[in-house]
Amino acid sequence: MGIFDKAGDLAKQHEDRIEAGIEQAGDFVDEKTGGKYAGQVDQA
């Protein structure tokens, strides 16, 4: 099993935590930019 397989397995196991972290990062960017890039951040 290669490193990418292991990373993929870990991502699947912790999908909820990863999604929460991404959402939190997007909220932080929106806060710091006054929502100026909210559309782009939400697409990413």
Coordinates of C-alpha atoms in Angstrom, one line a residue:
M1 CA 0.0 0.0 0.0
G2 CA 1.5 3.3 -1.1
I3 CA 1.4 6.6 0.7
F4 CA -1.4 7.9 -1.5
D5 CA -3.5 4.9 -0.7
K6 CA -2.9 5.5 3.0
A7 CA -3.8 9.2 2.6
G8 CA -7.0 8.3 0.7
D9 CA -8.0 5.8 3.4
L10 CA -7.4 8.3 6.2
A11 CA -9.4 11.0 4.3
K12 CA -12.3 8.6 3.9
Q13 CA -12.2 7.7 7.6
H14 CA -12.1 11.4 8.7
E15 CA -14.3 12.9 6.0
D16 CA -16.5 14.8 8.5
R17 CA -13.5 16.4 10.3
I18 CA -11.9 17.4 7.0
E19 CA -15.2 19.0 5.7
A20 CA -15.5 20.9 9.0
G21 CA -12.0 22.2 8.7
I22 CA -12.5 23.3 5.2
E23 CA -15.7 25.1 6.2
Q24 CA -14.0 26.8 9.1
A25 CA -11.2 28.0 6.8
G26 CA -13.7 29.4 4.3
D27 CA -15.5 31.2 7.1
F28 CA -12.1 32.7 8.2
V29 CA -11.4 34.0 4.7
D30 CA -14.9 35.4 4.5
E31 CA -14.4 37.2 7.8
K32 CA -11.0 38.6 6.9
T33 CA -12.1 39.8 3.4
G34 CA -15.6 41.0 4.4
G35 CA -17.1 38.4 2.2
K36 CA -15.5 39.9 -0.9
Y37 CA -14.5 36.4 -2.2
A38 CA -17.3 34.4 -0.7
G39 CA -18.4 33.0 -4.1
Q40 CA -14.9 31.8 -5.0
V41 CA -14.3 30.4 -1.5
D42 CA -17.5 28.4 -1.6
Q43 CA -16.7 26.9 -5.0
A44 CA -13.3 25.6 -3.8

